[in-house]
Every structure is written in structure tokens, then in C-alpha cells.
mmCIF file of C-alpha atoms in Angstrom:
data_model
loop_
_atom_site.group_PDB
_atom_site.id
_atom_site.type_symbol
_atom_site.label_atom_id
_atom_site.label_comp_id
_atom_site.label_asym_id
_atom_site.label_seq_id
_atom_site.Cartn_x
_atom_site.Cartn_y
_atom_site.Cartn_z
ATOM 1 C CA UNK A 1 -6.394 9.650 2.732
ATOM 2 C CA UNK A 2 -2.722 10.488 3.097
ATOM 3 C CA UNK A 3 -0.893 11.198 -0.154
ATOM 4 C CA UNK A 4 2.712 10.503 -0.981
ATOM 5 C CA UNK A 5 4.197 11.737 -4.220
ATOM 6 C CA UNK A 6 7.375 10.808 -6.051
ATOM 7 C CA UNK A 7 9.283 12.739 -8.655
ATOM 8 C CA UNK A 8 10.119 11.931 -11.306
ATOM 9 C CA UNK A 9 7.754 9.124 -12.212
ATOM 10 C CA UNK A 10 10.265 7.796 -14.698
ATOM 11 C CA UNK A 11 13.806 8.638 -15.700
ATOM 12 C CA UNK A 12 16.278 7.405 -18.259
ATOM 13 C CA UNK A 13 19.943 8.150 -17.741
ATOM 14 C CA UNK A 14 23.340 7.189 -19.100
ATOM 15 C CA UNK A 15 25.606 4.813 -17.245
ATOM 16 C CA UNK A 16 27.877 6.654 -14.812
ATOM 17 C CA UNK A 17 25.526 9.514 -14.076
ATOM 18 C CA UNK A 18 23.664 10.148 -10.823
ATOM 19 C CA UNK A 19 19.920 10.338 -10.439
ATOM 20 C CA UNK A 20 17.917 11.905 -7.618
ATOM 21 C CA UNK A 21 14.424 10.729 -6.727
ATOM 22 C CA UNK A 22 12.202 12.774 -4.418
ATOM 23 C CA UNK A 23 9.553 11.462 -2.065
ATOM 24 C CA UNK A 24 7.112 13.892 -0.467
ATOM 25 C CA UNK A 25 4.298 13.466 2.005
ATOM 26 C CA UNK A 26 1.757 16.012 0.814
ATOM 27 C CA UNK A 27 -0.703 16.320 3.670
ATOM 28 C CA UNK A 28 1.032 14.914 6.715
ATOM 29 C CA UNK A 29 4.356 14.908 8.484
ATOM 30 C CA UNK A 30 6.385 11.755 8.223
ATOM 31 C CA UNK A 31 9.009 11.009 10.812
ATOM 32 C CA UNK A 32 9.956 7.854 8.972
ATOM 33 C CA UNK A 33 10.196 7.147 5.279
ATOM 34 C CA UNK A 34 11.138 3.890 3.652
ATOM 35 C CA UNK A 35 12.741 3.198 0.305
ATOM 36 C CA UNK A 36 11.976 0.003 -1.575
ATOM 37 C CA UNK A 37 13.138 -1.518 -4.799
ATOM 38 C CA UNK A 38 10.878 -3.671 -6.922
ATOM 39 C CA UNK A 39 12.106 -5.958 -9.669
ATOM 40 C CA UNK A 40 9.732 -7.191 -12.382
ATOM 41 C CA UNK A 41 7.377 -9.812 -11.015
ATOM 42 C CA UNK A 42 9.147 -9.694 -7.686
ATOM 43 C CA UNK A 43 8.329 -8.394 -4.256
ATOM 44 C CA UNK A 44 9.277 -5.050 -2.854
ATOM 45 C CA UNK A 45 12.637 -5.223 -1.157
ATOM 46 C CA UNK A 46 13.307 -2.741 1.604
ATOM 47 C CA UNK A 47 16.490 -0.799 0.916
ATOM 48 C CA UNK A 48 16.642 1.620 3.808
ATOM 49 C CA UNK A 49 14.752 3.346 6.569
ATOM 50 C CA UNK A 50 15.043 7.107 6.693
ATOM 51 C CA UNK A 51 14.346 9.139 9.820
ATOM 52 C CA UNK A 52 14.080 12.898 9.703
ATOM 53 C CA UNK A 53 17.275 14.611 10.767
ATOM 54 C CA UNK A 54 19.347 11.464 11.122
ATOM 55 C CA UNK A 55 21.302 9.062 8.970
ATOM 56 C CA UNK A 56 19.412 6.384 7.104
ATOM 57 C CA UNK A 57 19.565 2.770 8.192
ATOM 58 C CA UNK A 58 20.392 0.486 5.292
ATOM 59 C CA UNK A 59 19.370 -3.124 4.899
ATOM 60 C CA UNK A 60 22.001 -5.773 4.569
ATOM 61 C CA UNK A 61 23.492 -5.882 1.114
ATOM 62 C CA UNK A 62 22.479 -2.334 0.163
ATOM 63 C CA UNK A 63 25.443 -0.066 -0.573
ATOM 64 C CA UNK A 64 24.998 3.165 1.334
ATOM 65 C CA UNK A 65 27.552 4.965 -0.815
ATOM 66 C CA UNK A 66 25.686 3.882 -3.914
ATOM 67 C CA UNK A 67 22.223 4.806 -2.719
ATOM 68 C CA UNK A 68 22.409 8.095 -0.837
ATOM 69 C CA UNK A 69 19.366 8.946 1.241
ATOM 70 C CA UNK A 70 18.603 12.327 2.732
ATOM 71 C CA UNK A 71 15.611 13.100 4.936
ATOM 72 C CA UNK A 72 16.005 16.804 5.515
ATOM 73 C CA UNK A 73 12.457 17.614 6.545
ATOM 74 C CA UNK A 74 9.315 15.946 7.804
ATOM 75 C CA UNK A 75 7.827 15.972 4.329
ATOM 76 C CA UNK A 76 10.744 15.203 2.031
ATOM 77 C CA UNK A 77 13.192 12.359 1.556
ATOM 78 C CA UNK A 78 15.486 11.914 -1.418
ATOM 79 C CA UNK A 79 17.225 8.878 -2.865
ATOM 80 C CA UNK A 80 20.246 9.505 -5.069
ATOM 81 C CA UNK A 81 21.550 6.651 -7.161
ATOM 82 C CA UNK A 82 25.193 7.515 -7.699
ATOM 83 C CA UNK A 83 27.199 6.410 -10.725
ATOM 84 C CA UNK A 84 24.239 4.464 -12.002
ATOM 85 C CA UNK A 85 24.740 1.276 -14.003
ATOM 86 C CA UNK A 86 22.301 -0.826 -16.017
ATOM 87 C CA UNK A 87 21.866 -3.244 -13.092
ATOM 88 C CA UNK A 88 20.444 -0.345 -11.067
ATOM 89 C CA UNK A 89 17.515 -0.177 -13.451
ATOM 90 C CA UNK A 90 14.444 -0.884 -11.377
ATOM 91 C CA UNK A 91 11.254 0.494 -9.896
ATOM 92 C CA UNK A 92 11.950 2.521 -6.762
ATOM 93 C CA UNK A 93 9.139 3.098 -4.306
ATOM 94 C CA UNK A 94 9.010 5.195 -1.178
ATOM 95 C CA UNK A 95 6.587 5.078 1.695
ATOM 96 C CA UNK A 96 5.927 7.361 4.619
ATOM 97 C CA UNK A 97 4.761 6.671 8.113
ATOM 98 C CA UNK A 98 2.561 9.213 9.808
ATOM 99 C CA UNK A 99 3.733 11.081 12.879
ATOM 100 C CA UNK A 100 1.204 9.475 15.170
ATOM 101 C CA UNK A 101 2.059 6.831 17.687
ATOM 102 C CA UNK A 102 -0.444 4.040 17.261
ATOM 103 C CA UNK A 103 -0.592 0.365 17.923
ATOM 104 C CA UNK A 104 -0.854 -0.387 14.232
ATOM 105 C CA UNK A 105 1.610 0.025 11.436
ATOM 106 C CA UNK A 106 0.387 2.067 8.506
ATOM 107 C CA UNK A 107 2.547 3.221 5.674
ATOM 108 C CA UNK A 108 1.444 5.285 2.700
ATOM 109 C CA UNK A 109 3.161 4.516 -0.553
ATOM 110 C CA UNK A 110 4.238 6.706 -3.396
ATOM 111 C CA UNK A 111 3.439 5.733 -6.992
ATOM 112 C CA UNK A 112 7.030 4.741 -7.691
ATOM 113 C CA UNK A 113 9.809 5.871 -10.006
ATOM 114 C CA UNK A 114 10.935 3.803 -12.973
ATOM 115 C CA UNK A 115 14.693 4.147 -13.482
ATOM 116 C CA UNK A 116 16.290 2.930 -16.682
ATOM 117 C CA UNK A 117 20.055 3.153 -17.006
ATOM 118 C CA UNK A 118 21.403 2.829 -20.516
ATOM 119 C CA UNK B 1 14.161 -13.759 9.620
ATOM 120 C CA UNK B 2 10.600 -12.823 8.824
ATOM 121 C CA UNK B 3 9.138 -13.996 5.547
ATOM 122 C CA UNK B 4 5.872 -14.014 3.636
ATOM 123 C CA UNK B 5 4.842 -16.633 1.105
ATOM 124 C CA UNK B 6 1.858 -16.097 -1.142
ATOM 125 C CA UNK B 7 0.464 -18.135 -3.959
ATOM 126 C CA UNK B 8 2.048 -17.485 -7.282
ATOM 127 C CA UNK B 9 -0.014 -16.118 -10.052
ATOM 128 C CA UNK B 10 -1.182 -15.097 -12.352
ATOM 129 C CA UNK B 11 -4.764 -15.748 -11.342
ATOM 130 C CA UNK B 12 -7.416 -15.296 -14.007
ATOM 131 C CA UNK B 13 -11.089 -15.305 -13.098
ATOM 132 C CA UNK B 14 -14.388 -14.444 -14.658
ATOM 133 C CA UNK B 15 -16.460 -11.639 -13.215
ATOM 134 C CA UNK B 16 -18.488 -12.678 -10.137
ATOM 135 C CA UNK B 17 -16.220 -15.636 -9.411
ATOM 136 C CA UNK B 18 -14.937 -16.399 -5.905
ATOM 137 C CA UNK B 19 -11.378 -15.337 -5.146
ATOM 138 C CA UNK B 20 -8.862 -16.812 -2.736
ATOM 139 C CA UNK B 21 -5.229 -15.776 -2.592
ATOM 140 C CA UNK B 22 -3.262 -17.765 -0.054
ATOM 141 C CA UNK B 23 -0.706 -16.157 2.218
ATOM 142 C CA UNK B 24 1.388 -17.716 4.979
ATOM 143 C CA UNK B 25 4.056 -16.102 7.076
ATOM 144 C CA UNK B 26 7.018 -16.839 9.295
ATOM 145 C CA UNK B 27 7.709 -14.439 12.127
ATOM 146 C CA UNK B 28 8.356 -14.348 15.838
ATOM 147 C CA UNK B 29 5.692 -13.129 18.189
ATOM 148 C CA UNK B 30 2.526 -11.558 16.878
ATOM 149 C CA UNK B 31 3.170 -9.513 13.764
ATOM 150 C CA UNK B 32 0.636 -7.238 12.161
ATOM 151 C CA UNK B 33 -0.595 -8.552 8.813
ATOM 152 C CA UNK B 34 -1.596 -6.601 5.723
ATOM 153 C CA UNK B 35 -2.886 -6.931 2.208
ATOM 154 C CA UNK B 36 -1.838 -4.238 -0.236
ATOM 155 C CA UNK B 37 -3.142 -3.758 -3.765
ATOM 156 C CA UNK B 38 -1.293 -2.197 -6.677
ATOM 157 C CA UNK B 39 -3.443 -1.118 -9.597
ATOM 158 C CA UNK B 40 -1.759 -0.679 -12.977
ATOM 159 C CA UNK B 41 0.402 2.431 -13.006
ATOM 160 C CA UNK B 42 -0.302 3.275 -9.371
ATOM 161 C CA UNK B 43 1.414 2.915 -6.011
ATOM 162 C CA UNK B 44 0.558 0.341 -3.391
ATOM 163 C CA UNK B 45 -2.591 0.972 -1.415
ATOM 164 C CA UNK B 46 -3.488 -0.625 1.871
ATOM 165 C CA UNK B 47 -6.452 -2.921 1.294
ATOM 166 C CA UNK B 48 -6.955 -4.349 4.770
ATOM 167 C CA UNK B 49 -5.072 -5.290 7.903
ATOM 168 C CA UNK B 50 -5.255 -7.307 11.114
ATOM 169 C CA UNK B 51 -3.144 -6.779 14.189
ATOM 170 C CA UNK B 52 -3.888 -9.774 16.388
ATOM 171 C CA UNK B 53 -4.913 -13.399 16.149
ATOM 172 C CA UNK B 54 -8.474 -14.089 14.966
ATOM 173 C CA UNK B 55 -8.932 -10.507 13.795
ATOM 174 C CA UNK B 56 -10.674 -10.173 10.458
ATOM 175 C CA UNK B 57 -9.723 -7.338 8.181
ATOM 176 C CA UNK B 58 -12.230 -6.299 5.541
ATOM 177 C CA UNK B 59 -12.585 -3.656 2.869
ATOM 178 C CA UNK B 60 -14.334 -3.307 -0.504
ATOM 179 C CA UNK B 61 -15.750 -6.825 -0.196
ATOM 180 C CA UNK B 62 -12.356 -8.375 0.501
ATOM 181 C CA UNK B 63 -11.708 -10.236 3.763
ATOM 182 C CA UNK B 64 -8.786 -11.901 5.479
ATOM 183 C CA UNK B 65 -8.590 -13.534 8.898
ATOM 184 C CA UNK B 66 -5.426 -13.633 10.997
ATOM 185 C CA UNK B 67 -4.893 -17.319 11.823
ATOM 186 C CA UNK B 68 -2.115 -17.768 14.322
ATOM 187 C CA UNK B 69 -2.419 -21.543 14.433
ATOM 188 C CA UNK B 70 -1.809 -21.898 10.710
ATOM 189 C CA UNK B 71 0.254 -18.685 10.364
ATOM 190 C CA UNK B 72 -1.990 -17.641 7.505
ATOM 191 C CA UNK B 73 -3.808 -14.564 6.248
ATOM 192 C CA UNK B 74 -5.648 -15.669 3.123
ATOM 193 C CA UNK B 75 -7.429 -13.032 1.053
ATOM 194 C CA UNK B 76 -10.978 -13.767 -0.121
ATOM 195 C CA UNK B 77 -13.717 -12.067 -2.063
ATOM 196 C CA UNK B 78 -17.051 -13.602 -2.849
ATOM 197 C CA UNK B 79 -17.640 -11.957 -6.210
ATOM 198 C CA UNK B 80 -14.819 -10.267 -8.083
ATOM 199 C CA UNK B 81 -15.225 -7.436 -10.558
ATOM 200 C CA UNK B 82 -13.158 -6.389 -13.545
ATOM 201 C CA UNK B 83 -12.014 -3.383 -11.518
ATOM 202 C CA UNK B 84 -10.368 -5.742 -9.022
ATOM 203 C CA UNK B 85 -7.709 -6.601 -11.583
ATOM 204 C CA UNK B 86 -4.427 -5.680 -9.900
ATOM 205 C CA UNK B 87 -1.418 -7.107 -8.104
ATOM 206 C CA UNK B 88 -2.064 -8.114 -4.499
ATOM 207 C CA UNK B 89 0.711 -8.203 -1.907
ATOM 208 C CA UNK B 90 0.576 -9.864 1.489
ATOM 209 C CA UNK B 91 2.856 -8.262 4.071
ATOM 210 C CA UNK B 92 3.762 -8.307 7.729
ATOM 211 C CA UNK B 93 5.218 -5.901 10.231
ATOM 212 C CA UNK B 94 7.033 -7.167 13.316
ATOM 213 C CA UNK B 95 5.331 -7.073 16.647
ATOM 214 C CA UNK B 96 6.216 -4.601 19.337
ATOM 215 C CA UNK B 97 8.979 -2.045 19.535
ATOM 216 C CA UNK B 98 9.409 0.769 17.087
ATOM 217 C CA UNK B 99 10.244 -1.355 14.079
ATOM 218 C CA UNK B 100 7.602 -0.830 11.439
ATOM 219 C CA UNK B 101 9.446 -2.327 8.524
ATOM 220 C CA UNK B 102 7.236 -4.284 6.169
ATOM 221 C CA UNK B 103 8.153 -7.638 4.699
ATOM 222 C CA UNK B 104 6.272 -8.380 1.491
ATOM 223 C CA UNK B 105 5.340 -11.485 -0.406
ATOM 224 C CA UNK B 106 6.102 -11.638 -4.118
ATOM 225 C CA UNK B 107 2.690 -10.463 -5.167
ATOM 226 C CA UNK B 108 -0.113 -12.159 -7.067
ATOM 227 C CA UNK B 109 -1.405 -10.755 -10.321
ATOM 228 C CA UNK B 110 -5.178 -11.025 -10.586
ATOM 229 C CA UNK B 111 -6.947 -10.559 -13.890
ATOM 230 C CA UNK B 112 -10.730 -10.515 -13.943
ATOM 231 C CA UNK B 113 -12.403 -10.940 -17.305
ATOM 232 C CA UNK B 114 -15.916 -9.685 -18.080
#
């Protein structure tokens, strides 16, 4: 099946620093990637939709200047948490949609990145 | 807006027991419905899906039927195994257009004891 990787799998940083998380589709091209945030014992909350070569579309309440998303190629999207604070600590998950037009909606998820801001 | 409500866990069962995890949704039109599973330390994996009313999705012994009349997509398995221990998420994707954004339920933790 399709594989999506994320790097790093976990990161600890100091408050005020920026952290970059990479999401790669390893064996397929993804025109669309999604970024989610998951709080403990909570659902995944969609943060933004990232289309290759264009600006990301952010969900309501998500600060686009705080969470910078770049989708420079069909296999790579990055999420940068700028000036991170302890409340940004969370599990960040990406998913990628294959470049095939179908009548069904299939996303492949990465394993997630655990961010802890001290 | 769209929403998904699934039964709260945790659910603890003995091996070979029958499993039901309830899921209901609110959405306009005919969304596609999904069950995802998240094993410890791993990313979400698609377990099964259904794209229209009365469709039954099935995989690895799990089944769920798309019920438009009750707006439900309950997950069932006749005999669970220890290896089924995971978090299960019900989700929907809006019908039509190019919007493939998923809306998830809160997840249900299943623990199966030997």
C-alpha cells in the first residue's frame, strides 16, 4: 500500500524556537496533503489543506502565520511551527491523497510527530 | 457543519467476544464514510469504507453498513483478537465536488484481553 513518512517522529524544543516537520509520500505523487493535530484522547482536527505549488488553505481558528505550510513538490509538504509555545505541544499528523481522480476519498496517513515545547 | 459522534471508550473485551462500536454522523447529502484504526505507535490506517447508502464495508473480519435512514455506520466484528487492540476512528468525507477533507470522531480505544 501507499506509504507516507514523517520526520522527525518526535521533537522537544524550547519555547520561542521554530520546528519544522516533514511529510513525504514515498511511493506515489500527492497533489493534496493534509495536516492534522491530535490532542490526547481527542479526535484529529484538520489544520490545513496543502496543494502542490499553491498556498495552503487553513481551517478556521488556525493561525497561518504560526503554522507555516509549504508543499513544494508532489512528494513533500512541510509544517513549520513558528515561535513555539507549550500550548503548541501536540501530535501532528499528515496525510496524502493520491493523484488519481476517483469517486472515493482515500487518504494515507503518516505515523505522526510528537512535539513537546518546554 | 459536518460532525461525527462515536461511542466513548474505553472498550475492554475478552478474546473472541463480539464487538460493536457505534458511530452516527451529521452531514448534508451523501458523504463517504470510513473507519480508521490506529495501532499503538503507528499512524492511522484505513480499515474499511462505504460510499453510498446500504453499502457494506468489510476488512479483516470487521464490517460496517452505511445506514442513511439512521445516519449511522456502526463497526462490528464477530470475534475479536488481542491484535485488534487499537484506537478506532469513524470519519466522513463530504459528498461531491473536490473537497476530500475528513471529519473524525473522537476515537474509541479498544483493549482485548486474552
